[in-house]
PDB file of C-alpha atoms in Angstrom:
ATOM      1  CA  LYS A  67     -16.204   4.943  18.033  1.00  0.00           C
ATOM      2  CA  ALA A  68     -19.172   3.642  16.484  1.00  0.00           C
ATOM      3  CA  GLY A  69     -19.160   2.301  12.906  1.00  0.00           C
ATOM      4  CA  VAL A  70     -21.290   3.153  10.019  1.00  0.00           C
ATOM      5  CA  THR A  71     -24.895   1.874  10.809  1.00  0.00           C
ATOM      6  CA  GLN A  72     -27.186   1.211   8.169  1.00  0.00           C
ATOM      7  CA  THR A  73     -31.165   0.885   8.739  1.00  0.00           C
ATOM      8  CA  PRO A  74     -32.650  -1.390   8.346  1.00  0.00           C
ATOM      9  CA  ARG A  75     -30.723  -4.559   7.662  1.00  0.00           C
ATOM     10  CA  TYR A  76     -33.505  -6.438   5.726  1.00  0.00           C
ATOM     11  CA  LEU A  77     -36.206  -5.103   3.382  1.00  0.00           C
ATOM     12  CA  ILE A  78     -38.569  -6.830   1.170  1.00  0.00           C
ATOM     13  CA  LYS A  79     -40.895  -4.649  -1.164  1.00  0.00           C
ATOM     14  CA  THR A  80     -43.076  -5.484  -4.519  1.00  0.00           C
ATOM     15  CA  ARG A  81     -42.734  -3.997  -7.766  1.00  0.00           C
ATOM     16  CA  GLY A  82     -43.830  -0.714  -8.181  1.00  0.00           C
ATOM     17  CA  GLN A  83     -43.249   0.870  -4.750  1.00  0.00           C
ATOM     18  CA  GLN A  84     -40.357   3.027  -3.324  1.00  0.00           C
ATOM     19  CA  VAL A  85     -38.071   2.414  -0.502  1.00  0.00           C
ATOM     20  CA  THR A  86     -35.957   4.552   1.771  1.00  0.00           C
ATOM     21  CA  LEU A  87     -32.649   3.177   3.099  1.00  0.00           C
ATOM     22  CA  SER A  88     -30.835   5.161   5.536  1.00  0.00           C
ATOM     23  CA  CYS A  89     -26.967   5.541   6.820  1.00  0.00           C
ATOM     24  CA  SER A  90     -25.415   6.914   9.932  1.00  0.00           C
ATOM     25  CA  PRO A  91     -21.901   7.870   8.871  1.00  0.00           C
ATOM     26  CA  ILE A  92     -18.532   7.920  11.853  1.00  0.00           C
ATOM     27  CA  SER A  93     -18.749  10.705  13.714  1.00  0.00           C
ATOM     28  CA  GLY A  94     -16.760  13.759  12.013  1.00  0.00           C
ATOM     29  CA  HIS A  95     -17.035  11.676   8.584  1.00  0.00           C
ATOM     30  CA  ARG A  96     -18.563  14.486   6.183  1.00  0.00           C
ATOM     31  CA  SER A  97     -18.160  12.012   2.601  1.00  0.00           C
ATOM     32  CA  VAL A  98     -20.756   9.385   2.318  1.00  0.00           C
ATOM     33  CA  SER A  99     -20.784   6.866  -0.810  1.00  0.00           C
ATOM     34  CA  TRP A 100     -23.299   4.747  -1.532  1.00  0.00           C
ATOM     35  CA  TYR A 101     -22.772   1.188  -3.737  1.00  0.00           C
ATOM     36  CA  GLN A 102     -24.893  -1.520  -5.082  1.00  0.00           C
ATOM     37  CA  GLN A 103     -23.855  -5.042  -4.373  1.00  0.00           C
ATOM     38  CA  THR A 104     -25.273  -7.989  -6.559  1.00  0.00           C
ATOM     39  CA  PRO A 105     -23.516 -11.552  -7.643  1.00  0.00           C
ATOM     40  CA  GLY A 106     -24.019 -10.454 -11.394  1.00  0.00           C
ATOM     41  CA  GLN A 107     -22.607  -7.022 -11.168  1.00  0.00           C
ATOM     42  CA  GLY A 108     -20.751  -7.123  -8.472  1.00  0.00           C
ATOM     43  CA  LEU A 109     -19.699  -3.735  -6.493  1.00  0.00           C
ATOM     44  CA  GLN A 110     -21.220  -0.876  -8.454  1.00  0.00           C
ATOM     45  CA  PHE A 111     -20.954   3.219  -7.077  1.00  0.00           C
ATOM     46  CA  LEU A 112     -24.291   4.893  -6.685  1.00  0.00           C
ATOM     47  CA  PHE A 113     -23.273   8.049  -5.704  1.00  0.00           C
ATOM     48  CA  GLU A 114     -21.508  10.006  -3.154  1.00  0.00           C
ATOM     49  CA  TYR A 115     -22.358  13.010  -1.201  1.00  0.00           C
ATOM     50  CA  PHE A 116     -20.292  15.704   0.946  1.00  0.00           C
ATOM     51  CA  SER A 117     -21.229  18.179   3.141  1.00  0.00           C
ATOM     52  CA  GLU A 118     -25.104  17.687   1.920  1.00  0.00           C
ATOM     53  CA  THR A 119     -24.222  18.184  -1.738  1.00  0.00           C
ATOM     54  CA  GLN A 120     -23.854  15.504  -4.369  1.00  0.00           C
ATOM     55  CA  ARG A 121     -20.196  15.503  -5.697  1.00  0.00           C
ATOM     56  CA  ASN A 122     -20.509  12.068  -7.945  1.00  0.00           C
ATOM     57  CA  LYS A 123     -22.988   9.838  -9.540  1.00  0.00           C
ATOM     58  CA  GLY A 124     -22.849   6.658 -11.066  1.00  0.00           C
ATOM     59  CA  ASN A 125     -24.500   5.065 -14.060  1.00  0.00           C
ATOM     60  CA  PHE A 126     -27.764   4.394 -12.415  1.00  0.00           C
ATOM     61  CA  PRO A 127     -31.207   5.544 -13.726  1.00  0.00           C
ATOM     62  CA  GLY A 128     -33.107   8.465 -12.295  1.00  0.00           C
ATOM     63  CA  ARG A 129     -35.377   6.512  -9.816  1.00  0.00           C
ATOM     64  CA  PHE A 130     -31.997   5.966  -7.576  1.00  0.00           C
ATOM     65  CA  SER A 131     -31.742   9.331  -5.796  1.00  0.00           C
ATOM     66  CA  GLY A 132     -30.115  10.589  -2.328  1.00  0.00           C
ATOM     67  CA  ARG A 133     -29.590  12.969  -0.299  1.00  0.00           C
ATOM     68  CA  GLN A 134     -27.261  14.211   3.288  1.00  0.00           C
ATOM     69  CA  PHE A 135     -28.340  16.474   6.042  1.00  0.00           C
ATOM     70  CA  SER A 136     -26.097  18.413   8.140  1.00  0.00           C
ATOM     71  CA  ASN A 137     -25.513  16.123  10.588  1.00  0.00           C
ATOM     72  CA  SER A 138     -23.721  14.037   7.398  1.00  0.00           C
ATOM     73  CA  ARG A 139     -26.647  11.294   7.701  1.00  0.00           C
ATOM     74  CA  SER A 140     -27.697  10.066   4.083  1.00  0.00           C
ATOM     75  CA  GLU A 141     -31.077   8.675   3.058  1.00  0.00           C
ATOM     76  CA  MET A 142     -31.314   7.019  -0.475  1.00  0.00           C
ATOM     77  CA  ASN A 143     -34.359   6.613  -2.293  1.00  0.00           C
ATOM     78  CA  VAL A 144     -35.545   3.870  -5.068  1.00  0.00           C
ATOM     79  CA  SER A 145     -38.661   4.743  -6.596  1.00  0.00           C
ATOM     80  CA  THR A 146     -40.803   2.623  -8.565  1.00  0.00           C
ATOM     81  CA  LEU A 147     -38.705  -0.771  -7.389  1.00  0.00           C
ATOM     82  CA  GLU A 148     -37.836  -3.506 -10.241  1.00  0.00           C
ATOM     83  CA  LEU A 149     -37.112  -7.188  -9.597  1.00  0.00           C
ATOM     84  CA  GLY A 150     -33.327  -6.235 -10.631  1.00  0.00           C
ATOM     85  CA  ASP A 151     -32.955  -3.781  -7.929  1.00  0.00           C
ATOM     86  CA  SER A 152     -32.600  -6.669  -5.502  1.00  0.00           C
ATOM     87  CA  ALA A 153     -29.234  -6.133  -4.198  1.00  0.00           C
ATOM     88  CA  LEU A 154     -27.206  -5.534  -1.258  1.00  0.00           C
ATOM     89  CA  TYR A 155     -26.886  -1.596  -0.707  1.00  0.00           C
ATOM     90  CA  LEU A 156     -24.129  -0.935   1.018  1.00  0.00           C
ATOM     91  CA  CYS A 157     -23.115   2.801   2.541  1.00  0.00           C
ATOM     92  CA  ALA A 158     -19.432   3.797   3.147  1.00  0.00           C
ATOM     93  CA  SER A 159     -18.146   6.912   5.054  1.00  0.00           C
ATOM     94  CA  SER A 160     -15.073   8.773   5.283  1.00  0.00           C
ATOM     95  CA  LEU A 161     -13.346  11.932   6.167  1.00  0.00           C
ATOM     96  CA  VAL A 162     -12.676  13.377   3.000  1.00  0.00           C
ATOM     97  CA  GLY A 163     -13.734  11.044   0.119  1.00  0.00           C
ATOM     98  CA  PRO A 164     -13.058   7.453  -1.663  1.00  0.00           C
ATOM     99  CA  ARG A 165      -9.492   8.153  -2.304  1.00  0.00           C
ATOM    100  CA  GLU A 166      -9.091   7.665   1.517  1.00  0.00           C
ATOM    101  CA  LYS A 167     -10.017   4.758   3.647  1.00  0.00           C
ATOM    102  CA  LEU A 168     -13.473   3.980   3.377  1.00  0.00           C
ATOM    103  CA  PHE A 169     -15.553   2.709   6.478  1.00  0.00           C
ATOM    104  CA  PHE A 170     -18.347   0.377   5.520  1.00  0.00           C
ATOM    105  CA  GLY A 171     -21.873  -0.274   7.151  1.00  0.00           C
ATOM    106  CA  SER A 172     -22.791  -4.007   7.057  1.00  0.00           C
ATOM    107  CA  GLY A 173     -25.364  -2.951   4.375  1.00  0.00           C
ATOM    108  CA  THR A 174     -28.813  -3.311   3.622  1.00  0.00           C
ATOM    109  CA  GLN A 175     -30.622  -6.341   1.819  1.00  0.00           C
ATOM    110  CA  LEU A 176     -33.574  -5.309  -0.298  1.00  0.00           C
ATOM    111  CA  SER A 177     -35.546  -7.827  -1.937  1.00  0.00           C
ATOM    112  CA  VAL A 178     -37.955  -6.866  -4.289  1.00  0.00           C
ATOM    113  CA  LEU A 179     -40.822  -9.608  -5.248  1.00  0.00           C
TER     114      LEU A 179
ATOM    115  CA  GLY B 126     -12.707   3.521 -18.711  1.00  0.00           C
ATOM    116  CA  ASN B 127     -11.013   2.495 -15.730  1.00  0.00           C
ATOM    117  CA  SER B 128     -11.108  -1.098 -14.719  1.00  0.00           C
ATOM    118  CA  VAL B 129      -9.970  -3.546 -12.152  1.00  0.00           C
ATOM    119  CA  THR B 130      -9.840  -7.526 -13.206  1.00  0.00           C
ATOM    120  CA  GLN B 131      -9.079  -9.985 -10.672  1.00  0.00           C
ATOM    121  CA  MET B 132      -8.469 -13.965 -10.584  1.00  0.00           C
ATOM    122  CA  GLU B 133     -11.837 -16.450 -10.590  1.00  0.00           C
ATOM    123  CA  GLY B 134     -12.511 -17.792  -7.668  1.00  0.00           C
ATOM    124  CA  PRO B 135     -13.328 -19.791  -5.025  1.00  0.00           C
ATOM    125  CA  VAL B 136      -9.648 -20.349  -4.006  1.00  0.00           C
ATOM    126  CA  THR B 137      -9.305 -23.106  -1.813  1.00  0.00           C
ATOM    127  CA  LEU B 138      -6.225 -23.383   0.258  1.00  0.00           C
ATOM    128  CA  SER B 139      -5.245 -25.404   3.322  1.00  0.00           C
ATOM    129  CA  GLU B 140      -4.267 -23.753   6.519  1.00  0.00           C
ATOM    130  CA  GLU B 141      -0.487 -22.270   6.481  1.00  0.00           C
ATOM    131  CA  ALA B 142      -0.447 -22.459   2.590  1.00  0.00           C
ATOM    132  CA  PHE B 143       0.812 -19.752   0.418  1.00  0.00           C
ATOM    133  CA  LEU B 144      -2.000 -17.197  -0.901  1.00  0.00           C
ATOM    134  CA  THR B 145      -1.501 -15.232  -3.807  1.00  0.00           C
ATOM    135  CA  ILE B 146      -4.704 -13.313  -5.560  1.00  0.00           C
ATOM    136  CA  ASN B 147      -3.870 -11.484  -8.821  1.00  0.00           C
ATOM    137  CA  CYS B 148      -5.589  -8.320  -9.805  1.00  0.00           C
ATOM    138  CA  THR B 149      -4.537  -6.001 -12.849  1.00  0.00           C
ATOM    139  CA  TYR B 150      -5.981  -3.053 -13.347  1.00  0.00           C
ATOM    140  CA  THR B 151      -6.544  -0.185 -16.750  1.00  0.00           C
ATOM    141  CA  ALA B 152      -6.403   3.296 -15.470  1.00  0.00           C
ATOM    142  CA  THR B 153      -5.419   6.532 -16.747  1.00  0.00           C
ATOM    143  CA  GLY B 154      -3.429   8.699 -14.509  1.00  0.00           C
ATOM    144  CA  TYR B 155      -1.944   7.288 -11.264  1.00  0.00           C
ATOM    145  CA  PRO B 156      -4.948   5.702  -8.769  1.00  0.00           C
ATOM    146  CA  SER B 157      -4.447   4.707  -5.582  1.00  0.00           C
ATOM    147  CA  LEU B 158      -5.074   1.212  -5.273  1.00  0.00           C
ATOM    148  CA  PHE B 159      -6.674  -0.974  -2.286  1.00  0.00           C
ATOM    149  CA  TRP B 160      -7.405  -4.255  -0.974  1.00  0.00           C
ATOM    150  CA  TYR B 161     -10.910  -4.971   0.679  1.00  0.00           C
ATOM    151  CA  VAL B 162     -12.125  -8.298   2.455  1.00  0.00           C
ATOM    152  CA  GLN B 163     -15.834  -9.246   3.100  1.00  0.00           C
ATOM    153  CA  TYR B 164     -16.803 -11.488   5.887  1.00  0.00           C
ATOM    154  CA  PRO B 165     -19.833 -13.096   5.737  1.00  0.00           C
ATOM    155  CA  GLY B 166     -22.862 -11.049   6.423  1.00  0.00           C
ATOM    156  CA  GLU B 167     -20.716  -7.357   6.802  1.00  0.00           C
ATOM    157  CA  GLY B 168     -19.806  -4.894   5.105  1.00  0.00           C
ATOM    158  CA  LEU B 169     -15.904  -4.599   3.443  1.00  0.00           C
ATOM    159  CA  GLN B 170     -12.886  -3.346   5.491  1.00  0.00           C
ATOM    160  CA  LEU B 171     -10.052  -1.949   4.455  1.00  0.00           C
ATOM    161  CA  LEU B 172      -7.353  -4.324   4.120  1.00  0.00           C
ATOM    162  CA  LEU B 173      -4.452  -2.450   2.934  1.00  0.00           C
ATOM    163  CA  LYS B 174      -3.407   0.365   0.226  1.00  0.00           C
ATOM    164  CA  ALA B 175      -0.775   1.854  -1.950  1.00  0.00           C
ATOM    165  CA  THR B 176      -1.163   5.376  -3.180  1.00  0.00           C
ATOM    166  CA  LYS B 177       2.134   5.425  -6.094  1.00  0.00           C
ATOM    167  CA  ALA B 178       4.139   3.005  -7.901  1.00  0.00           C
ATOM    168  CA  ASP B 179       6.402   0.530  -6.031  1.00  0.00           C
ATOM    169  CA  ASP B 180       4.182   1.277  -3.125  1.00  0.00           C
ATOM    170  CA  LYS B 181       3.996  -1.551  -0.839  1.00  0.00           C
ATOM    171  CA  GLY B 182       0.762  -1.768   1.346  1.00  0.00           C
ATOM    172  CA  SER B 183       0.871  -4.653   4.057  1.00  0.00           C
ATOM    173  CA  ASN B 184      -1.831  -5.548   7.118  1.00  0.00           C
ATOM    174  CA  LYS B 185      -2.387  -8.277   9.076  1.00  0.00           C
ATOM    175  CA  GLY B 186       0.277 -10.757   7.147  1.00  0.00           C
ATOM    176  CA  PHE B 187      -1.046  -9.367   3.763  1.00  0.00           C
ATOM    177  CA  GLU B 188       1.236  -7.651   1.049  1.00  0.00           C
ATOM    178  CA  ALA B 189       0.781  -5.805  -2.442  1.00  0.00           C
ATOM    179  CA  THR B 190       2.958  -3.980  -4.334  1.00  0.00           C
ATOM    180  CA  TYR B 191       1.656  -1.076  -6.541  1.00  0.00           C
ATOM    181  CA  ARG B 192       3.190  -2.370  -9.967  1.00  0.00           C
ATOM    182  CA  LYS B 193       2.604   0.065 -12.822  1.00  0.00           C
ATOM    183  CA  GLU B 194       4.903  -1.274 -15.419  1.00  0.00           C
ATOM    184  CA  THR B 195       2.593  -4.576 -15.311  1.00  0.00           C
ATOM    185  CA  THR B 196      -0.656  -2.632 -13.810  1.00  0.00           C
ATOM    186  CA  SER B 197      -0.643  -5.280 -11.552  1.00  0.00           C
ATOM    187  CA  PHE B 198      -1.602  -4.946  -7.245  1.00  0.00           C
ATOM    188  CA  HIS B 199      -1.295  -8.986  -6.303  1.00  0.00           C
ATOM    189  CA  LEU B 200      -2.309  -9.773  -2.912  1.00  0.00           C
ATOM    190  CA  GLU B 201      -0.021 -11.982  -1.018  1.00  0.00           C
ATOM    191  CA  LYS B 202       0.180 -13.957   2.301  1.00  0.00           C
ATOM    192  CA  GLY B 203       2.674 -16.365   3.224  1.00  0.00           C
ATOM    193  CA  SER B 204       0.674 -18.226   5.847  1.00  0.00           C
ATOM    194  CA  VAL B 205      -3.324 -18.611   5.716  1.00  0.00           C
ATOM    195  CA  GLN B 206      -5.470 -19.108   8.277  1.00  0.00           C
ATOM    196  CA  VAL B 207      -9.114 -20.860   8.524  1.00  0.00           C
ATOM    197  CA  SER B 208     -10.135 -16.818   9.891  1.00  0.00           C
ATOM    198  CA  ASP B 209      -9.092 -15.509   6.177  1.00  0.00           C
ATOM    199  CA  SER B 210     -11.987 -17.092   4.725  1.00  0.00           C
ATOM    200  CA  ALA B 211     -13.614 -14.195   3.155  1.00  0.00           C
ATOM    201  CA  VAL B 212     -14.231 -12.177  -0.017  1.00  0.00           C
ATOM    202  CA  TYR B 213     -11.426 -10.144  -1.606  1.00  0.00           C
ATOM    203  CA  PHE B 214     -11.648  -7.204  -3.313  1.00  0.00           C
ATOM    204  CA  CYS B 215      -9.090  -5.357  -5.352  1.00  0.00           C
ATOM    205  CA  ALA B 216     -10.345  -1.816  -6.249  1.00  0.00           C
ATOM    206  CA  LEU B 217      -8.807   1.381  -7.735  1.00  0.00           C
ATOM    207  CA  SER B 218      -9.753   5.166  -6.793  1.00  0.00           C
ATOM    208  CA  GLU B 219     -11.287   7.104  -9.511  1.00  0.00           C
ATOM    209  CA  THR B 220     -12.778  10.705  -9.189  1.00  0.00           C
ATOM    210  CA  GLY B 221     -14.998  10.234  -6.640  1.00  0.00           C
ATOM    211  CA  LYS B 222     -15.458   6.834  -6.328  1.00  0.00           C
ATOM    212  CA  LEU B 223     -13.707   3.748  -6.139  1.00  0.00           C
ATOM    213  CA  ILE B 224     -14.097   1.022  -8.976  1.00  0.00           C
ATOM    214  CA  PHE B 225     -14.026  -3.012  -7.605  1.00  0.00           C
ATOM    215  CA  GLY B 226     -12.962  -5.853  -9.384  1.00  0.00           C
ATOM    216  CA  GLN B 227     -15.592  -8.909  -9.053  1.00  0.00           C
ATOM    217  CA  GLY B 228     -14.182 -10.115  -6.046  1.00  0.00           C
ATOM    218  CA  THR B 229     -12.427 -13.420  -5.045  1.00  0.00           C
ATOM    219  CA  THR B 230     -13.734 -15.984  -2.531  1.00  0.00           C
ATOM    220  CA  LEU B 231     -10.969 -17.513  -0.371  1.00  0.00           C
ATOM    221  CA  GLN B 232     -11.674 -20.484   1.324  1.00  0.00           C
ATOM    222  CA  VAL B 233      -9.147 -21.901   4.298  1.00  0.00           C
ATOM    223  CA  LYS B 234      -9.755 -25.557   5.467  1.00  0.00           C
ATOM    224  CA  PRO B 235      -8.232 -26.881   8.423  1.00  0.00           C
TER     225      PRO B 235
END
């Protein structure tokens, strides 16, 4: 069974640009969550989608958005990038939600210059 | 709000030493508790979990017991190996998300 796949693996952008990250969950998983990982703040929850609906959202500005498609694949978008957005963005999938085992992808390392 | 506090790292041990990584939490209700591990260049993997008080989670020689009276979920292993070198995260479940501790880096030397 294929694991959670995130693309691209690395991304370099400049301030003010926007970026889209992609996540393909494990087949059959309907819940997809996104986390931001930084050395200073650790792992912080961005949002969770289930069956194309955003069920939960973390405390991030509106520049951070996401969506989920009918095949459960998910994308997150960050507009008007800031230097502080540099981070490892992790996607995780599960059958029904975060109380169950989460399967994480290897992440997308975003660098904002 | 809910939170998780882990002991500061890094923790450096010799192979076959005993490991304890402390984790305490603050939560309303009865969250599930987790330990996740992150190896270099990879995402997180679930190591073990416990869903109610006095439950013991165990996997690959690691153990942790859900202690409601002390609000703790300390990770232990009797004999660590070099391959256990990684970052360990304690986490609790809140509605729709996990709340993670800051992570503890473990380095095991031969």
